[in-house]
Short mmCIF file of C-alpha atoms in Angstrom, two decimals:
data_model
loop_
_atom_site.label_atom_id
_atom_site.label_comp_id
_atom_site.label_asym_id
_atom_site.label_seq_id
_atom_site.Cartn_x
_atom_site.Cartn_y
_atom_site.Cartn_z
CA MET V 1 -3.36 -26.72 4.87
CA SER V 2 -6.65 -27.20 6.64
CA CYS V 3 -8.39 -24.39 8.47
CA VAL V 4 -11.46 -24.33 10.66
CA ASN V 5 -13.86 -21.59 11.71
CA LEU V 6 -12.45 -19.23 9.11
CA SER V 7 -15.56 -17.10 9.31
CA THR V 8 -14.62 -15.98 12.81
CA TRP V 9 -11.75 -13.99 11.31
CA VAL V 10 -14.06 -11.92 9.21
CA GLN V 11 -16.53 -9.23 10.21
CA THR V 12 -19.87 -9.44 8.52
CA CYS V 13 -21.08 -6.50 6.52
CA SER V 14 -23.78 -5.58 4.09
CA MET V 15 -22.36 -5.69 0.58
CA PHE V 16 -25.31 -4.46 -1.31
CA ASN V 17 -27.86 -1.91 -0.14
CA GLN V 18 -30.99 -1.05 -2.04
CA ALA V 19 -33.22 1.88 -1.15
CA GLY V 20 -36.87 0.82 -1.30
CA ARG V 21 -38.52 -1.60 -3.65
CA SER V 22 -39.33 0.63 -6.59
CA ARG V 23 -39.70 -0.72 -10.10
CA SER V 24 -36.56 1.08 -11.21
CA MET V 25 -33.32 -0.60 -10.16
CA SER V 26 -31.24 1.35 -7.62
CA THR V 27 -27.47 1.57 -7.98
CA PRO V 28 -25.73 -1.18 -5.94
CA SER V 29 -23.63 0.11 -3.05
CA PHE V 30 -20.73 -1.86 -1.61
CA GLN V 31 -20.61 -1.31 2.17
CA ILE V 32 -17.23 -2.49 3.35
CA LEU V 33 -15.95 -2.48 6.93
CA HIS V 34 -12.30 -1.93 7.68
CA PRO V 35 -11.66 -4.79 10.12
CA LEU V 36 -8.58 -3.07 11.58
CA LYS V 37 -10.68 -0.19 12.87
CA ASN V 38 -14.23 -0.64 11.60
CA ILE V 39 -13.98 2.19 9.10
CA PRO V 40 -16.88 1.88 6.65
CA ILE V 41 -16.21 2.46 2.99
CA SER V 42 -19.33 3.05 0.96
CA PHE V 43 -18.64 2.37 -2.67
CA ILE V 44 -21.29 3.44 -5.15
CA PRO V 45 -20.24 3.03 -8.78
CA PRO V 46 -20.28 6.52 -10.32
CA LYS V 47 -23.05 7.35 -12.71
CA ARG V 48 -22.24 8.39 -16.22
CA ARG V 49 -21.53 12.11 -16.18
CA ARG V 50 -23.65 14.45 -18.20
CA SER V 51 -21.77 16.59 -20.64
CA ILE V 52 -21.68 20.28 -19.75
CA SER V 53 -21.64 22.81 -22.50
CA SER V 54 -19.00 25.55 -22.63
CA VAL V 55 -21.79 28.11 -22.32
CA SER V 56 -22.93 26.79 -18.94
CA VAL V 57 -19.33 26.65 -17.68
CA SER V 58 -18.67 30.24 -18.67
CA ALA V 59 -21.85 31.28 -16.90
CA VAL V 60 -20.46 29.89 -13.64
CA LEU V 61 -16.76 30.68 -13.92
CA THR V 62 -15.67 34.22 -14.60
CA LYS V 63 -12.49 34.93 -16.52
CA GLU V 64 -10.86 36.04 -13.28
CA ASP V 65 -11.75 32.75 -11.56
CA THR V 66 -10.36 30.74 -14.45
CA LEU V 67 -7.09 32.69 -14.50
CA ARG V 68 -6.74 32.31 -10.73
CA GLU V 69 -7.20 28.52 -10.93
CA GLU V 70 -4.66 28.29 -13.76
CA GLU V 71 -2.14 30.34 -11.77
CA GLU V 72 -2.63 28.15 -8.68
CA SER V 73 -2.23 25.01 -10.77
CA GLU V 74 0.95 26.36 -12.38
CA SER V 75 2.28 27.35 -8.95
CA GLU V 76 1.73 23.82 -7.59
CA ALA V 77 3.48 22.34 -10.63
CA ARG V 78 6.47 24.65 -10.02
CA THR V 79 6.78 23.85 -6.32
CA PHE V 80 6.47 20.05 -6.49
CA ASN V 81 7.83 17.68 -9.12
CA PHE V 82 6.83 14.15 -8.23
CA LYS V 83 9.24 12.45 -10.63
CA THR V 84 12.17 14.35 -9.16
CA TYR V 85 10.91 13.63 -5.64
CA MET V 86 10.64 9.89 -6.40
CA LEU V 87 14.14 9.71 -7.85
CA GLN V 88 15.70 11.67 -4.99
CA LYS V 89 13.98 9.70 -2.23
CA ALA V 90 14.58 6.33 -3.91
CA ASN V 91 18.26 7.18 -4.30
CA SER V 92 18.51 8.20 -0.62
CA VAL V 93 16.73 5.03 0.51
CA ASN V 94 18.90 2.79 -1.69
CA GLN V 95 22.08 4.35 -0.31
CA ALA V 96 20.84 3.94 3.26
CA LEU V 97 19.88 0.29 2.66
CA ASP V 98 23.24 -0.45 1.06
CA ALA V 99 25.03 1.05 4.08
CA ALA V 100 22.77 -0.67 6.63
CA VAL V 101 23.16 -4.21 5.26
CA SER V 102 26.81 -4.44 4.26
CA LEU V 103 28.59 -7.46 2.81
CA LYS V 104 30.39 -9.24 5.65
CA ASP V 105 30.77 -12.66 7.24
CA PRO V 106 28.96 -14.98 7.11
CA ARG V 107 29.13 -13.93 3.48
CA LYS V 108 26.43 -16.26 2.14
CA ILE V 109 23.62 -14.92 4.29
CA HIS V 110 24.55 -11.28 3.70
CA GLU V 111 24.73 -11.90 -0.05
CA ALA V 112 21.22 -13.38 0.05
CA MET V 113 19.88 -10.49 2.15
CA ARG V 114 21.41 -7.88 -0.16
CA TYR V 115 20.33 -9.74 -3.31
CA SER V 116 16.64 -9.15 -2.61
CA LEU V 117 16.92 -5.95 -0.57
CA LEU V 118 18.88 -4.12 -3.28
CA ALA V 119 17.10 -5.64 -6.27
CA GLY V 120 15.29 -2.41 -7.07
CA GLY V 121 11.62 -1.86 -6.48
CA LYS V 122 9.55 1.29 -6.21
CA ARG V 123 10.42 1.99 -2.55
CA VAL V 124 6.84 3.18 -1.98
CA ARG V 125 6.78 2.22 1.71
CA PRO V 126 9.98 4.09 2.66
CA MET V 127 8.77 7.13 0.73
CA LEU V 128 5.47 7.07 2.58
CA CYS V 129 7.32 6.90 5.89
CA ILE V 130 9.55 9.86 5.01
CA ALA V 131 6.70 11.92 3.53
CA ALA V 132 4.53 11.39 6.63
CA CYS V 133 7.42 12.39 8.89
CA GLU V 134 8.08 15.56 6.91
CA LEU V 135 4.36 16.39 6.83
CA VAL V 136 4.18 16.66 10.64
CA GLY V 137 7.43 18.62 10.96
CA GLY V 138 10.12 15.92 10.96
CA THR V 139 13.03 15.39 8.57
CA GLU V 140 14.21 12.71 6.18
CA SER V 141 17.15 11.84 8.44
CA ILE V 142 14.81 11.20 11.38
CA ALA V 143 12.59 8.88 9.33
CA MET V 144 15.29 7.07 7.31
CA PRO V 145 16.09 4.22 9.78
CA ALA V 146 12.37 3.45 10.13
CA ALA V 147 11.90 3.73 6.36
CA CYS V 148 14.71 1.22 5.82
CA SER V 149 13.30 -1.09 8.51
CA VAL V 150 9.92 -1.16 6.77
CA GLU V 151 11.61 -1.98 3.45
CA MET V 152 13.59 -4.80 5.09
CA ILE V 153 10.36 -6.29 6.40
CA HIS V 154 8.67 -5.87 3.04
CA THR V 155 11.60 -7.65 1.36
CA MET V 156 11.39 -10.46 3.93
CA SER V 157 7.70 -10.91 3.10
CA LEU V 158 8.51 -11.14 -0.61
CA ILE V 159 11.29 -13.70 -0.09
CA HIS V 160 9.02 -15.88 2.02
CA ASP V 161 5.99 -15.33 -0.22
CA ASP V 162 7.93 -16.64 -3.24
CA LEU V 163 8.93 -19.90 -1.56
CA PRO V 164 7.56 -23.20 -2.94
CA CYS V 165 5.52 -23.73 0.25
CA MET V 166 3.80 -20.36 -0.30
CA ASP V 167 3.26 -18.88 -3.78
CA ASN V 168 6.06 -20.88 -5.45
CA ASP V 169 7.24 -18.06 -7.72
CA ASP V 170 10.37 -17.94 -9.87
CA LEU V 171 10.45 -14.24 -10.73
CA ARG V 172 10.57 -11.10 -8.58
CA ARG V 173 11.45 -7.57 -9.73
CA GLY V 174 12.55 -8.99 -13.06
CA LYS V 175 15.10 -11.35 -11.46
CA PRO V 176 15.09 -14.98 -10.26
CA THR V 177 13.60 -15.23 -6.78
CA ASN V 178 15.88 -15.59 -3.78
CA HIS V 179 15.40 -19.33 -3.29
CA LYS V 180 16.16 -19.95 -6.96
CA VAL V 181 19.59 -18.36 -6.49
CA PHE V 182 20.53 -19.31 -2.92
CA GLY V 183 18.30 -22.31 -2.20
CA GLU V 184 15.21 -22.58 -0.01
CA ASP V 185 17.14 -22.97 3.24
CA VAL V 186 19.22 -19.80 2.81
CA ALA V 187 16.21 -17.87 1.47
CA VAL V 188 14.23 -18.63 4.65
CA LEU V 189 17.17 -17.54 6.79
CA ALA V 190 17.74 -14.38 4.74
CA GLY V 191 14.14 -13.36 5.38
CA ASP V 192 14.49 -14.16 9.08
CA ALA V 193 17.69 -12.12 9.29
CA LEU V 194 16.10 -9.09 7.59
CA LEU V 195 13.14 -9.23 9.96
CA ALA V 196 15.36 -9.37 13.04
CA PHE V 197 17.71 -6.67 11.83
CA SER V 198 14.85 -4.32 10.96
CA PHE V 199 14.03 -3.88 14.66
CA GLU V 200 17.67 -3.53 15.63
CA HIS V 201 18.14 -0.88 12.96
CA ILE V 202 15.24 1.35 14.00
CA ALA V 203 16.21 0.97 17.68
CA VAL V 204 19.91 1.87 17.39
CA SER V 205 20.07 4.08 14.30
CA THR V 206 17.22 6.56 14.90
CA GLU V 207 18.71 9.85 16.10
CA GLY V 208 17.26 13.10 17.41
CA VAL V 209 14.03 11.44 18.62
CA PRO V 210 12.92 10.93 22.25
CA PRO V 211 13.20 7.27 23.34
CA ALA V 212 9.48 7.11 24.10
CA ARG V 213 8.65 7.86 20.46
CA ILE V 214 11.08 5.20 19.24
CA LEU V 215 9.51 2.62 21.56
CA ARG V 216 6.03 3.58 20.36
CA ALA V 217 7.16 3.24 16.74
CA ILE V 218 8.70 -0.20 17.39
CA GLY V 219 5.46 -1.39 19.01
CA GLU V 220 3.46 -0.09 16.04
CA LEU V 221 5.74 -1.86 13.57
CA ALA V 222 5.57 -5.17 15.45
CA ARG V 223 1.76 -5.02 15.55
CA SER V 224 1.51 -4.31 11.83
CA ILE V 225 3.36 -7.49 10.82
CA GLY V 226 2.37 -10.01 13.50
CA ALA V 227 -0.55 -12.34 14.03
CA GLU V 228 -2.98 -9.40 13.97
CA GLY V 229 -1.37 -7.75 10.93
CA LEU V 230 0.51 -9.03 7.89
CA VAL V 231 0.67 -12.63 9.12
CA ALA V 232 -3.08 -12.67 9.76
CA GLY V 233 -3.72 -11.64 6.17
CA GLN V 234 -1.28 -14.23 4.87
CA VAL V 235 -2.77 -17.14 6.77
CA VAL V 236 -6.38 -16.29 5.88
CA ASP V 237 -5.27 -15.91 2.24
CA ILE V 238 -3.71 -19.39 2.32
CA CYS V 239 -6.79 -20.90 3.93
CA SER V 240 -9.04 -19.26 1.36
CA GLU V 241 -7.50 -20.83 -1.75
CA GLY V 242 -10.05 -22.89 -3.64
CA LEU V 243 -13.02 -21.75 -1.55
CA SER V 244 -16.11 -20.92 -3.58
CA ASP V 245 -18.00 -18.80 -1.02
CA VAL V 246 -15.47 -16.02 -0.40
CA GLY V 247 -17.18 -12.61 -0.46
CA LEU V 248 -16.01 -9.00 -0.53
CA GLU V 249 -15.86 -8.59 3.25
CA HIS V 250 -13.61 -11.67 3.47
CA LEU V 251 -11.37 -10.29 0.75
CA GLU V 252 -11.17 -6.93 2.54
CA PHE V 253 -9.95 -8.66 5.69
CA ILE V 254 -7.16 -10.43 3.80
CA HIS V 255 -5.82 -7.35 2.10
CA LEU V 256 -6.29 -4.87 4.93
CA HIS V 257 -3.92 -7.15 6.84
CA LYS V 258 -1.71 -8.74 4.20
CA THR V 259 -1.04 -5.54 2.22
CA ALA V 260 -2.44 -2.47 3.96
CA ALA V 261 -1.08 -3.19 7.45
CA LEU V 262 2.58 -2.66 6.50
CA LEU V 263 1.74 0.42 4.42
CA GLU V 264 -0.13 1.73 7.46
CA GLY V 265 2.89 0.95 9.61
CA ALA V 266 5.17 2.90 7.28
CA VAL V 267 3.02 6.03 7.40
CA VAL V 268 2.28 5.86 11.13
CA LEU V 269 5.96 5.31 12.00
CA GLY V 270 6.87 8.45 10.07
CA ALA V 271 4.12 10.44 11.80
CA ILE V 272 5.12 9.24 15.28
CA LEU V 273 8.86 9.83 14.83
CA GLY V 274 8.20 13.24 13.23
CA GLY V 275 6.34 14.37 16.35
CA GLY V 276 2.79 14.33 15.01
CA SER V 277 -0.10 14.82 17.43
CA ASN V 278 -2.44 11.92 18.17
CA GLU V 279 -5.03 13.48 15.86
CA GLU V 280 -2.51 13.82 13.04
CA VAL V 281 -1.30 10.25 13.52
CA GLU V 282 -4.87 8.90 13.30
CA LYS V 283 -5.67 10.93 10.18
CA LEU V 284 -2.56 9.56 8.52
CA ARG V 285 -3.42 6.06 9.73
CA ASN V 286 -6.77 6.28 7.93
CA PHE V 287 -5.05 7.68 4.84
CA ALA V 288 -2.69 4.70 4.86
CA ARG V 289 -5.50 2.16 5.19
CA TYR V 290 -7.26 3.55 2.16
CA ILE V 291 -4.12 3.54 0.01
CA GLY V 292 -3.17 0.10 1.34
CA LEU V 293 -6.43 -1.32 0.08
CA LEU V 294 -6.04 0.73 -3.09
CA PHE V 295 -2.60 -0.81 -3.66
CA GLN V 296 -4.08 -4.32 -3.59
CA VAL V 297 -7.07 -3.49 -5.82
CA VAL V 298 -4.67 -2.10 -8.43
CA ASP V 299 -2.36 -5.12 -7.96
CA ASP V 300 -5.26 -7.47 -8.70
CA ILE V 301 -6.19 -5.50 -11.82
CA LEU V 302 -2.61 -5.52 -13.11
CA ASP V 303 -2.35 -9.26 -12.49
CA VAL V 304 -5.03 -9.92 -15.12
CA THR V 305 -4.27 -7.07 -17.53
CA LYS V 306 -0.45 -7.01 -17.79
CA SER V 307 2.22 -9.46 -18.90
CA SER V 308 4.98 -10.95 -16.74
CA GLN V 309 7.51 -8.85 -18.62
CA GLU V 310 5.59 -5.66 -17.86
CA LEU V 311 5.10 -6.55 -14.19
CA GLY V 312 8.58 -7.92 -13.48
CA LYS V 313 6.88 -10.89 -11.77
CA THR V 314 4.68 -13.77 -12.86
CA ALA V 315 1.36 -12.49 -14.21
CA GLY V 316 -1.89 -14.39 -13.75
CA LYS V 317 -0.62 -16.42 -10.79
CA ASP V 318 -3.69 -15.60 -8.67
CA LEU V 319 -5.92 -17.06 -11.37
CA VAL V 320 -3.82 -20.22 -11.54
CA ALA V 321 -3.89 -20.55 -7.73
CA ASP V 322 -7.67 -20.03 -7.78
CA LYS V 323 -7.41 -17.06 -5.42
CA VAL V 324 -10.27 -14.63 -4.91
CA THR V 325 -9.46 -11.17 -6.28
CA TYR V 326 -11.33 -7.93 -6.82
CA PRO V 327 -11.68 -8.44 -10.59
CA LYS V 328 -12.98 -11.96 -9.93
CA LEU V 329 -15.69 -10.68 -7.57
CA MET V 330 -16.45 -7.26 -9.07
CA GLY V 331 -15.13 -7.34 -12.62
CA VAL V 332 -12.24 -5.25 -13.94
CA GLU V 333 -14.24 -2.07 -14.59
CA LYS V 334 -15.98 -2.03 -11.19
CA SER V 335 -12.59 -2.71 -9.58
CA ARG V 336 -11.18 0.35 -11.34
CA GLU V 337 -14.11 2.46 -10.12
CA PHE V 338 -13.55 1.16 -6.58
CA ALA V 339 -9.86 2.11 -6.85
CA GLU V 340 -10.83 5.67 -7.82
CA LYS V 341 -13.13 5.88 -4.80
CA LEU V 342 -10.41 4.64 -2.43
CA ASN V 343 -7.94 7.18 -3.84
CA LYS V 344 -10.40 10.03 -3.25
CA ASP V 345 -11.20 8.85 0.28
CA ALA V 346 -7.49 8.61 1.06
CA GLN V 347 -6.78 12.14 -0.10
CA ASP V 348 -9.75 13.46 1.87
CA GLN V 349 -7.91 12.40 5.03
CA LEU V 350 -5.19 14.96 4.27
CA ALA V 351 -7.55 17.93 4.46
CA GLY V 352 -6.34 20.33 7.12
CA PHE V 353 -2.65 19.60 6.62
CA ASP V 354 -0.31 22.09 4.98
CA ALA V 355 -0.99 21.70 1.23
CA GLU V 356 2.65 22.01 0.19
CA LYS V 357 3.85 19.44 2.73
CA ALA V 358 0.97 17.09 1.84
CA ALA V 359 1.81 17.20 -1.88
CA PRO V 360 4.14 14.14 -1.77
CA LEU V 361 1.49 11.97 -0.07
CA ILE V 362 -1.18 13.10 -2.55
CA ALA V 363 1.17 12.35 -5.43
CA LEU V 364 2.06 8.96 -3.95
CA ALA V 365 -1.63 8.08 -3.65
CA ASN V 366 -2.14 8.99 -7.31
CA TYR V 367 0.95 7.00 -8.24
CA ILE V 368 -0.36 3.91 -6.44
CA ALA V 369 -3.74 4.34 -8.14
CA HIS V 370 -2.33 4.69 -11.66
CA ARG V 371 0.83 2.57 -11.59
CA GLN V 372 1.40 0.13 -14.42
CA ASN V 373 3.54 -2.48 -12.63
#
């Protein structure tokens, strides 16, 4: 596939900044622009921490302060159990997906749709949608149709991504890919059907929400996956294969669209449907962009550090396809440091929200940062 003027897709930015021209080398700073909203991320690899003696710590923290911090930490642990939350929400989402896409005629297409949609997965996007809705005062039932719609779209993108004309993959979520089971023709149509039904589902199944909010959510979802969202990232990714001059800012553009845009859509949909203010919606939008980029950085690291069996999909395929990744440009260790920075920046966006209600989003950000598959 030939592409021209690829550079026009990408905003230029300064990748390395050095303060002055002293003899001692300054620490390189990655200055990355978020093309979706020009949000700068300054990434300075952390310096090695100096060890602090127990004497100096005790001089700063009194016994009362230490006990208070321990009590607060224990209280948070008692009020929120992330593992339980994950299991409960995943179970609710799976039940809702199963009910939404039932097995009916034409049987072949519905079998193909259900094969990939119900094949497991972490359900991170639906959980983000529900958690954002609950954070601004909504409920799980209000967010569930939108959460399912986002997962349908995500599944569509995986089915199409695995096709021979795209990434040509044989394994997804530990199972043969859709086209390996149903054929390329049915796999394409199954993805198309999931995409179309996702909009129908959010439009007709969302209850207890003013129509204006539903319309706004549908518009947001469409934008996140179209030619200025997920598709934009996909096409620039395809056009970038084999190029030798791809830099960090180019890579940011790909993944802020290909990966982060749908994660952003999931969070923003939840915030809109839950009745969040414009300020709350924008804070959560920024949170989602950081974790969306974080998700891809971690994905790139796992691709070169884990096996296919551990990942449930083909490992090392980006290397074989000669794709540009964060480890390829920055190295594995610097990529890990960048992931830590993105996680911190994401969680900073939640300052000002109710701490108890924000706990699921904080835990989800940590989960994305430290996942192993």
